[in-house]
PDB file of C-alpha atoms in Angstrom:
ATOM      1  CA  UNK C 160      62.354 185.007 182.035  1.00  0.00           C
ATOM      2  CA  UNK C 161      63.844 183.420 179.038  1.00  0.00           C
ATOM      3  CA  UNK C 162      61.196 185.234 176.677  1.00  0.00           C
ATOM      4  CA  UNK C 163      62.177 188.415 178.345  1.00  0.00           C
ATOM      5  CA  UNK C 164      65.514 188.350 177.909  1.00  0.00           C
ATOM      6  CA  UNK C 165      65.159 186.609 173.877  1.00  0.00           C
ATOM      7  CA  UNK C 166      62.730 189.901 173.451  1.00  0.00           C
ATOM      8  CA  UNK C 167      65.047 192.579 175.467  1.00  0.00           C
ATOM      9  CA  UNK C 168      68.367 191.296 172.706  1.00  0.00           C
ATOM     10  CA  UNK C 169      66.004 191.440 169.415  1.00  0.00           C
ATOM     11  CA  UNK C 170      64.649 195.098 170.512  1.00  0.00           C
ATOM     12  CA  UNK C 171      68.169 196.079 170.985  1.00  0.00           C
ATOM     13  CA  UNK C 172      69.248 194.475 167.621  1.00  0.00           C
ATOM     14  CA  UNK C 173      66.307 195.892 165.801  1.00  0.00           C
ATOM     15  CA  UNK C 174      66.829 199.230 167.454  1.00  0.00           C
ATOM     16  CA  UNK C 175      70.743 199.111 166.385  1.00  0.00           C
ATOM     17  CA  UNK C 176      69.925 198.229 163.108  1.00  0.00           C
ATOM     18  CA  UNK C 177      67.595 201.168 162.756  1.00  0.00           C
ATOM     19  CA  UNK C 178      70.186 203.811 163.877  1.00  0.00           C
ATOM     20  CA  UNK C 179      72.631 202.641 161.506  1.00  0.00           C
ATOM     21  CA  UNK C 180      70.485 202.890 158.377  1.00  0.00           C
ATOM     22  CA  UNK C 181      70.105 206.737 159.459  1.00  0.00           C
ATOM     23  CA  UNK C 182      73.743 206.884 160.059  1.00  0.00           C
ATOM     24  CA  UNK C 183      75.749 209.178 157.169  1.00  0.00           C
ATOM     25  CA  UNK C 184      78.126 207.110 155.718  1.00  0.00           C
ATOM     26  CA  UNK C 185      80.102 209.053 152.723  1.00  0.00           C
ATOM     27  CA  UNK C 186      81.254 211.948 154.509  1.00  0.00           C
ATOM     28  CA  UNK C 187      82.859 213.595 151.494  1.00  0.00           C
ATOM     29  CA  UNK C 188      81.584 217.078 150.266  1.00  0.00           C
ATOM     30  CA  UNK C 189      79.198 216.987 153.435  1.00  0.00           C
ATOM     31  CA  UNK C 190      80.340 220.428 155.047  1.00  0.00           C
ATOM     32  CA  UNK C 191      78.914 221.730 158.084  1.00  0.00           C
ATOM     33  CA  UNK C 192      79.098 225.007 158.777  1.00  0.00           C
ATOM     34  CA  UNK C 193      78.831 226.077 162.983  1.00  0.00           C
ATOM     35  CA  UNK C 194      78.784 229.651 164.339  1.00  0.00           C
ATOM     36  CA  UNK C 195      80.137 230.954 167.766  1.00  0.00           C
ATOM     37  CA  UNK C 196      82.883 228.510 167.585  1.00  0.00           C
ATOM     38  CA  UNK C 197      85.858 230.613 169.752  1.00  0.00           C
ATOM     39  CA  UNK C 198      84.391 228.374 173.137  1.00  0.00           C
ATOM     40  CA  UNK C 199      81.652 226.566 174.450  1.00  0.00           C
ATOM     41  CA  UNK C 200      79.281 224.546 172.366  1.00  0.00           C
ATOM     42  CA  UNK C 201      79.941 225.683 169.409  1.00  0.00           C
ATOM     43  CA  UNK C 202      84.090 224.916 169.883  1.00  0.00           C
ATOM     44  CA  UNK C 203      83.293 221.326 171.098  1.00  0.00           C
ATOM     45  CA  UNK C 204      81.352 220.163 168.426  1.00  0.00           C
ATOM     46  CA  UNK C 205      83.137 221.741 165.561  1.00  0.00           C
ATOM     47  CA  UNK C 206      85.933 219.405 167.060  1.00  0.00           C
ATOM     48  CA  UNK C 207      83.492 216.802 167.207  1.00  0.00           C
ATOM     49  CA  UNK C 208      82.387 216.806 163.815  1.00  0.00           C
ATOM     50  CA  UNK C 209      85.992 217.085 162.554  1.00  0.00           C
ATOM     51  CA  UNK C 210      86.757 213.971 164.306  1.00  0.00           C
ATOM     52  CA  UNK C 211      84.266 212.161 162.862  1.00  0.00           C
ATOM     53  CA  UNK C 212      85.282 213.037 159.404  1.00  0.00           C
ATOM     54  CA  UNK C 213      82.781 216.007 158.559  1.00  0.00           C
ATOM     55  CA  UNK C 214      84.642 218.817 156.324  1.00  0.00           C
ATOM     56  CA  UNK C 215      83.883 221.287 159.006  1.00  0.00           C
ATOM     57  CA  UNK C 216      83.448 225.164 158.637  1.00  0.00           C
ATOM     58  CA  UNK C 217      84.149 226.912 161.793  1.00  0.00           C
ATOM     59  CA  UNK C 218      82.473 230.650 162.540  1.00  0.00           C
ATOM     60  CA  UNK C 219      85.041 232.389 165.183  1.00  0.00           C
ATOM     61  CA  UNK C 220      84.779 236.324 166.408  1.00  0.00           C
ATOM     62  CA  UNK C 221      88.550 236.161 167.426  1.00  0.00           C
ATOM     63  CA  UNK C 222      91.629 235.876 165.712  1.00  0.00           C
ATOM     64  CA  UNK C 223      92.587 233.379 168.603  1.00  0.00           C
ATOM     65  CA  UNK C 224      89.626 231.668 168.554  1.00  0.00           C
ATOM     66  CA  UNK C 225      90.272 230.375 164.760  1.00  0.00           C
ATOM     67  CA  UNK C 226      94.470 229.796 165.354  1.00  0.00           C
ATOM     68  CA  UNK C 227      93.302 227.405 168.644  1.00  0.00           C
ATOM     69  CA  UNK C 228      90.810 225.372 166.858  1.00  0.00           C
ATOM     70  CA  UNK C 229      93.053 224.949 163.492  1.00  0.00           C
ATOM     71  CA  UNK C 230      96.056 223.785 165.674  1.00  0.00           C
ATOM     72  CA  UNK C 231      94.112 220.795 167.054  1.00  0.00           C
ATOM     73  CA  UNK C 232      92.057 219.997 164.331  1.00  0.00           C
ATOM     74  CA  UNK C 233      92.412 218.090 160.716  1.00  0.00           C
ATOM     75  CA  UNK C 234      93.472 219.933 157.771  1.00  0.00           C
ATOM     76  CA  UNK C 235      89.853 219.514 156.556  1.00  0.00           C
ATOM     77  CA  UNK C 236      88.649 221.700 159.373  1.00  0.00           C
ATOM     78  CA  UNK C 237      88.396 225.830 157.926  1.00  0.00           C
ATOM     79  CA  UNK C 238      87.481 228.633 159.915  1.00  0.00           C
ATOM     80  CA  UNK C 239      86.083 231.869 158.652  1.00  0.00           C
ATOM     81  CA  UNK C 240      85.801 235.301 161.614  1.00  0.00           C
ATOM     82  CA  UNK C 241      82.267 236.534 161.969  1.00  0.00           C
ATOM     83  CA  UNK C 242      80.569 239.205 163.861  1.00  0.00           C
ATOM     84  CA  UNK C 243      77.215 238.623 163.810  1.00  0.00           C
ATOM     85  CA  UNK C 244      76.799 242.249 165.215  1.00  0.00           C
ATOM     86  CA  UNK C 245      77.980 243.414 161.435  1.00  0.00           C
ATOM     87  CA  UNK C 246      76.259 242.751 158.574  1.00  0.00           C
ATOM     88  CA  UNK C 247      79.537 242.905 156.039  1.00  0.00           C
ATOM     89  CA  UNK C 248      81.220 240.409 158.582  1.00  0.00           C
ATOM     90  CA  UNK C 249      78.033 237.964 157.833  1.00  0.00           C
ATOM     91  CA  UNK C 250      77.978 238.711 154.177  1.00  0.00           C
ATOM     92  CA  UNK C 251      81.684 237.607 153.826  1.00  0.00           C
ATOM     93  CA  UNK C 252      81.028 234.578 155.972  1.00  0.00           C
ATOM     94  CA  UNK C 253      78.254 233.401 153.534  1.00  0.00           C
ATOM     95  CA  UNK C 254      80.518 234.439 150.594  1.00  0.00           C
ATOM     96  CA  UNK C 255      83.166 231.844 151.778  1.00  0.00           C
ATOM     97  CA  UNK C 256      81.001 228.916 152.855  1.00  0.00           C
ATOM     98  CA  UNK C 257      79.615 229.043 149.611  1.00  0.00           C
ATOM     99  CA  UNK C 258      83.040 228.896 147.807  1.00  0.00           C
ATOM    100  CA  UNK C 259      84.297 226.294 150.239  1.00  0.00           C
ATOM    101  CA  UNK C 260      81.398 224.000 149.272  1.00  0.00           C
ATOM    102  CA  UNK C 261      81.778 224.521 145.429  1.00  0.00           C
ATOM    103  CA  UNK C 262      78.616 224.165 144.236  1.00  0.00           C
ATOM    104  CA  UNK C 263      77.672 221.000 146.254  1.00  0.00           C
ATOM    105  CA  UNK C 264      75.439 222.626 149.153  1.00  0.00           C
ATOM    106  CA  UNK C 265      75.620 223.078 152.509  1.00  0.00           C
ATOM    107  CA  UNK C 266      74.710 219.373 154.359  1.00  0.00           C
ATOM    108  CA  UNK C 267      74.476 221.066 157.592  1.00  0.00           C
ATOM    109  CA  UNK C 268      74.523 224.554 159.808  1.00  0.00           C
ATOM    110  CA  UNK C 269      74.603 224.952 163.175  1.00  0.00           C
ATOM    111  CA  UNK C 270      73.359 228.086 164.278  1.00  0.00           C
ATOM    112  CA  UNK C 271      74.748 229.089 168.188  1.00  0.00           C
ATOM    113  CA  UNK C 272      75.273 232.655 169.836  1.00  0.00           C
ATOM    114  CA  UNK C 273      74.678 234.085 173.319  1.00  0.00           C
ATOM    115  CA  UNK C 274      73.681 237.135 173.280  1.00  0.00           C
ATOM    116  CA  UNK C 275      72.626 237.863 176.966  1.00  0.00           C
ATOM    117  CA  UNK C 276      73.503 240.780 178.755  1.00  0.00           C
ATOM    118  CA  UNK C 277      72.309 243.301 179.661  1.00  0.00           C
ATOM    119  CA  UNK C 278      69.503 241.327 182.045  1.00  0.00           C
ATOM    120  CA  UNK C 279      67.741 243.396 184.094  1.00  0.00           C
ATOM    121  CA  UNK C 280      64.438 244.922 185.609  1.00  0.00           C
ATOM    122  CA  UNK C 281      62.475 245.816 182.238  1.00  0.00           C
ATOM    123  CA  UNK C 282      62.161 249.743 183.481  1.00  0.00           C
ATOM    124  CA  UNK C 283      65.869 249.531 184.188  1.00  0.00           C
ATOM    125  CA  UNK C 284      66.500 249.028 180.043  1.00  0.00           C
ATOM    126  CA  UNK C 285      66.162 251.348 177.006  1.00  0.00           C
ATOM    127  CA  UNK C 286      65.278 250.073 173.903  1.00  0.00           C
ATOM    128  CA  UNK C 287      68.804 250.021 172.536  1.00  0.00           C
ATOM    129  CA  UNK C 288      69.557 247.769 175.747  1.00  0.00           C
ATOM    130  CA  UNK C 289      66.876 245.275 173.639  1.00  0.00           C
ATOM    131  CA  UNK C 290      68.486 245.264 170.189  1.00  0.00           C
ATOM    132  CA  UNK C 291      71.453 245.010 171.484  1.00  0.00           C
ATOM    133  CA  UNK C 292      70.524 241.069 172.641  1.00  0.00           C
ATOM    134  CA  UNK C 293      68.172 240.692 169.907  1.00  0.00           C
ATOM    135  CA  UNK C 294      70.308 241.496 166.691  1.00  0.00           C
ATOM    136  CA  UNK C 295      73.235 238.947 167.954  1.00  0.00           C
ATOM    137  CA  UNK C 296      70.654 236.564 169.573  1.00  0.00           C
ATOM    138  CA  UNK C 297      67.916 236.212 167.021  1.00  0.00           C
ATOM    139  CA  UNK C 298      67.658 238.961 163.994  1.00  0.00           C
ATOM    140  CA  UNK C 299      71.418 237.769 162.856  1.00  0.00           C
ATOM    141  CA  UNK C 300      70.954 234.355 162.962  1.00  0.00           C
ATOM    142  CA  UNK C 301      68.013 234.477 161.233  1.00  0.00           C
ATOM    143  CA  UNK C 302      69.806 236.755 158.550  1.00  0.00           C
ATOM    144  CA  UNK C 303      72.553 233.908 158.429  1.00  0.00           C
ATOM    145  CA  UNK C 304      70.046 231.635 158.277  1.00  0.00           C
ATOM    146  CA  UNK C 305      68.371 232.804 155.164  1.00  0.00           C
ATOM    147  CA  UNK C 306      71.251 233.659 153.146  1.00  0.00           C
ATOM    148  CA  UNK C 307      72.513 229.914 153.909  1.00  0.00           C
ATOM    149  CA  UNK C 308      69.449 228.397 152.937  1.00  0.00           C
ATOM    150  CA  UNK C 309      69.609 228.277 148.625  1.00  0.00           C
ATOM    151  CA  UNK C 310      72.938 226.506 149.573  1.00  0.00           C
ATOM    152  CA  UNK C 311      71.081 224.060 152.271  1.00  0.00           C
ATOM    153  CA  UNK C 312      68.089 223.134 149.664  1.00  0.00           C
ATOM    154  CA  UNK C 313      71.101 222.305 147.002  1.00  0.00           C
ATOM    155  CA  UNK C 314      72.506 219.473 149.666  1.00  0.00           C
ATOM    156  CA  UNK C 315      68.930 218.846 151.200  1.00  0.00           C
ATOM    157  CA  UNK C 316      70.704 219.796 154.413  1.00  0.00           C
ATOM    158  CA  UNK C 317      69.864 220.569 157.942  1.00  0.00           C
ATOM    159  CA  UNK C 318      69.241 223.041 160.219  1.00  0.00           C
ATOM    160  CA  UNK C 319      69.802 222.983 163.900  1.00  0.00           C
ATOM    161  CA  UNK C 320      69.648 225.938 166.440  1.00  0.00           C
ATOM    162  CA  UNK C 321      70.953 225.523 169.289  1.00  0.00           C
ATOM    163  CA  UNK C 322      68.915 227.306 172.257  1.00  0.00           C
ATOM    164  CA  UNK C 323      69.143 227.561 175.939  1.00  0.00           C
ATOM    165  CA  UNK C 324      66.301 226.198 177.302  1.00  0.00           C
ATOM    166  CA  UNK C 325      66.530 228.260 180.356  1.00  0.00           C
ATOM    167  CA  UNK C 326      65.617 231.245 178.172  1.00  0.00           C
ATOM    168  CA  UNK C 327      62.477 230.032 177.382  1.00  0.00           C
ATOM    169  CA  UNK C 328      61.858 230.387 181.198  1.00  0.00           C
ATOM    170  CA  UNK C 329      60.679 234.229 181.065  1.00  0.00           C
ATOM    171  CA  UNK C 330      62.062 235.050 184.778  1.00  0.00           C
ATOM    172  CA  UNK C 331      64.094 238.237 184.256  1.00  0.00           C
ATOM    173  CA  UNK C 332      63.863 241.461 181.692  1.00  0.00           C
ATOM    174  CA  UNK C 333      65.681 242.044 178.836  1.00  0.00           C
ATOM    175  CA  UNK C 334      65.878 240.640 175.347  1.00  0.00           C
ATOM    176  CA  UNK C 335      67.552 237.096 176.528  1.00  0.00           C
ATOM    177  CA  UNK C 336      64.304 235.085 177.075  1.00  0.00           C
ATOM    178  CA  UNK C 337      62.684 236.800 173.887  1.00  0.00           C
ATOM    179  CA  UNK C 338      65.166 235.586 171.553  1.00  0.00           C
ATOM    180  CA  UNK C 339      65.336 232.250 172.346  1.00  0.00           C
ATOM    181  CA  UNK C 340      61.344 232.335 172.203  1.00  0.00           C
ATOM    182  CA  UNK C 341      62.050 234.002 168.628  1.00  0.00           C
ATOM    183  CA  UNK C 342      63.895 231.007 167.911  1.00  0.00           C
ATOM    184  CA  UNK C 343      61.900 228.981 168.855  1.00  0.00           C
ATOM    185  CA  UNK C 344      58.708 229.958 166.938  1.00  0.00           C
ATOM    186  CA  UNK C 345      61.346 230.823 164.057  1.00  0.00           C
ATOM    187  CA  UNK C 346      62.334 227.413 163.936  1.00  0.00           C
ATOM    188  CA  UNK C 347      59.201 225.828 163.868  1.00  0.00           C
ATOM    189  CA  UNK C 348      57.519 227.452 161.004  1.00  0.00           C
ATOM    190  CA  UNK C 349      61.048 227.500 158.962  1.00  0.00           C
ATOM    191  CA  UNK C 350      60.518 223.784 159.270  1.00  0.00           C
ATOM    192  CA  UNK C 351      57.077 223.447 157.884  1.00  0.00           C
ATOM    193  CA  UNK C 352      58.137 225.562 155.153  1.00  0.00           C
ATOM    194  CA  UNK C 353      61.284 224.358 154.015  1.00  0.00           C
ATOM    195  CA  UNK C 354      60.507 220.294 154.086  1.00  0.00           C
ATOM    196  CA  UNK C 355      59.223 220.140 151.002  1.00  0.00           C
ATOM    197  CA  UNK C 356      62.593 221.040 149.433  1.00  0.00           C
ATOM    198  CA  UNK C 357      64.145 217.718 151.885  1.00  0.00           C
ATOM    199  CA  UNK C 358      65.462 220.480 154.105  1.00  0.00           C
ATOM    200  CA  UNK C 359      65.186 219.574 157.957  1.00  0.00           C
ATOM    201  CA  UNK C 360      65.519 221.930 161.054  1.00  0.00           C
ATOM    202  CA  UNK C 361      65.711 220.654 164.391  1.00  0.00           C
ATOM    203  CA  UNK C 362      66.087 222.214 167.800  1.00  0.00           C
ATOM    204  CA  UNK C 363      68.067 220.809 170.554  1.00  0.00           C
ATOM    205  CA  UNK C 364      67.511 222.844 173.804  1.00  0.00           C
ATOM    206  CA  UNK C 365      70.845 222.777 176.228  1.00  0.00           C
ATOM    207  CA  UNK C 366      71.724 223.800 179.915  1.00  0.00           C
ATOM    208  CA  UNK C 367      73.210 226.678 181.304  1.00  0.00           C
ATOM    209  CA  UNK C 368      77.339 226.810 180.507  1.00  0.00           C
ATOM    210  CA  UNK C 369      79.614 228.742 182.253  1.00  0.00           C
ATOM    211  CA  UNK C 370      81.941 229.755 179.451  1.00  0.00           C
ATOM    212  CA  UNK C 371      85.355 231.670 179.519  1.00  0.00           C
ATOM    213  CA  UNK C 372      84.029 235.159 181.015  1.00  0.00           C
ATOM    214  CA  UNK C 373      80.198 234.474 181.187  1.00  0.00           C
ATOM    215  CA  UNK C 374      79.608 234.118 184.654  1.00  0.00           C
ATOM    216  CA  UNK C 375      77.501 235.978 187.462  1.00  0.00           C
ATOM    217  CA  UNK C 376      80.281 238.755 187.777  1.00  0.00           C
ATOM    218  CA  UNK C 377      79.330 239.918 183.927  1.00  0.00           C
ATOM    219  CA  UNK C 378      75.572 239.840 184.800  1.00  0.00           C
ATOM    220  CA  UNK C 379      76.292 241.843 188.376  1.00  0.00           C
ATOM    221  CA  UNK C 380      79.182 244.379 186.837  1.00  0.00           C
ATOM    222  CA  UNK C 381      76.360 244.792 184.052  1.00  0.00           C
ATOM    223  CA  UNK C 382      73.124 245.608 186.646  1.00  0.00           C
ATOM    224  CA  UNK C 383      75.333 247.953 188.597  1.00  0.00           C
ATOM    225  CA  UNK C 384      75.909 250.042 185.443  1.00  0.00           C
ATOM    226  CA  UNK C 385      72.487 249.988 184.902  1.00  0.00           C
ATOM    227  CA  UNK C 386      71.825 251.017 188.305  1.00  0.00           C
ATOM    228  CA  UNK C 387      74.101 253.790 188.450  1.00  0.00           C
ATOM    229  CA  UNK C 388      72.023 255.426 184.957  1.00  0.00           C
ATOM    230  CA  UNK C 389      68.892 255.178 186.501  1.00  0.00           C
ATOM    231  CA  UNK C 390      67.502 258.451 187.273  1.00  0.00           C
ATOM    232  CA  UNK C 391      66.803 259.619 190.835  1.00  0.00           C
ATOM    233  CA  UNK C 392      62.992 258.120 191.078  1.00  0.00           C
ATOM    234  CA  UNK C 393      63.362 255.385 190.267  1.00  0.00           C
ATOM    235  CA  UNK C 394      66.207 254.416 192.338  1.00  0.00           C
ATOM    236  CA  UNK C 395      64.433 255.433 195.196  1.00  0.00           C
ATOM    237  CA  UNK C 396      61.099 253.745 194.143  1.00  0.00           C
ATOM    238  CA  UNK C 397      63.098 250.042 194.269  1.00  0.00           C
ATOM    239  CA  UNK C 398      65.572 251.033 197.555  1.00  0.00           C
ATOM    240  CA  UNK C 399      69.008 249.997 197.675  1.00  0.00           C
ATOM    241  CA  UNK C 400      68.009 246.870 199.313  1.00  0.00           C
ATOM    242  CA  UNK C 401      66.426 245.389 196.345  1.00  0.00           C
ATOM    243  CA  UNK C 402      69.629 245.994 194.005  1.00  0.00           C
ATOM    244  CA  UNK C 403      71.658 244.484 196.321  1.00  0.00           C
ATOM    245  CA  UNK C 404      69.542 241.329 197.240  1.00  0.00           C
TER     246      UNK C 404
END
């Protein structure tokens, strides 16, 4: 018993000892930028990182997304509005992370957006119904991603996209499952590619969040306007019965 207990306190020594060598310790210059940060995820752990002493770069779509987070975070803490649904609003994103960092590199972006509705019965959806989840979901954050990445290499940085794994659970139509795979798959070759410039990317797959408006009324309001477009046939080929249940 005595043994067990001498071995149990040096595994937990060694163990703490190990996480603290990987631990950063000057924080200074090590800016970190995170998108989607007006709720959810993305607003907790810019606040998070602030805390901790990171010079954090905050990506809000609102006006009042960016005045909240400033008003209870350090003066170190910036924020910068993007769309990720417009191409100029990305551009100017990238042009101010990469004046905020002044020539030192990125150490670290977080890459995090929803895009989920509209989720439906694939022969319920037109095509633009798929871009529509894709672009904000996947083909943005990849753009992001690429721009960002002469400034990660500089810092020897990190990369970590942050997807639902409950999209990679292919149980519905619609683009929602398919851009998390994308991410997925995008992630993993972007990190056999890039670690040979010290680069990392890591994946950490989450839960489900019920965030501000994103609930099962957005999802329902959504199918019954894609119910009411449906054409005659095929209406009647899946019976009121089925939309309702």
């Amino acid at each position: 018993l005595h043994i067990g207990v001498l071995v149990s306190v040096l595994s937990l020594i060694t163990y703490c000892l190990i996480r603290d060598r990987h631990r950063v310790r000057d924080l200074s210059g090590k800016h970190i930028f995170v998108t989607s940060c007006d709720t959810g995820l993305g607003n907790s752990l810019a606040k998070w990182l602030d805390k901790r002493g990171f010079p954090v770069i905050a990506a809000c779509a609102t006006e009042r997304g960016m005045q909240d987070l400033r008003s209870c975070c350090s003066p170190s803490l910036k924020t910068v509005n993007l769309n990720l649904a417009d191409p100029s609003s990305i551009a100017r994103a990238v042009l101010f992370v990469t004046e905020e960092t002044a020539g030192k590199g990125l150490f670290g972006l977080v890459n995090n957006a929803e895009g989920t509705t509209p989720v439906a019965p694939t022969d319920w959806l037109r095509i633009e119904d798929f871009h529509s989840v894709l672009e904000v979901g996947l083909i943005e954050l990849i753009e992001i991603t690429l721009k960002l990445l002469p400034l990660l290499k500089k810092a020897e940085g990190r990369i970590v996209n942050l997807i639902n794994a409950q999209g990679l659970v292919a149980l519905v139509g619609g683009g929602y499952s398919l851009s998390k795979w994308g991410m997925e798959a995008f992630s993993d070759i972007l990190r056999i590619e890039i670690q040979h410039f010290g680069v990392k990317v890591s994946i950490i797959e989450h839960g489900f969040f019920k965030i501000g408006e994103m609930s099962s009324d957005i999802i329902e309001r959504d199918l019954l306007r894609l119910w009411n477009r449906l054409t005659p046939e095929i209406r009647d080929a899946y019976g009121e019965k089925y939309f309702v249940e």
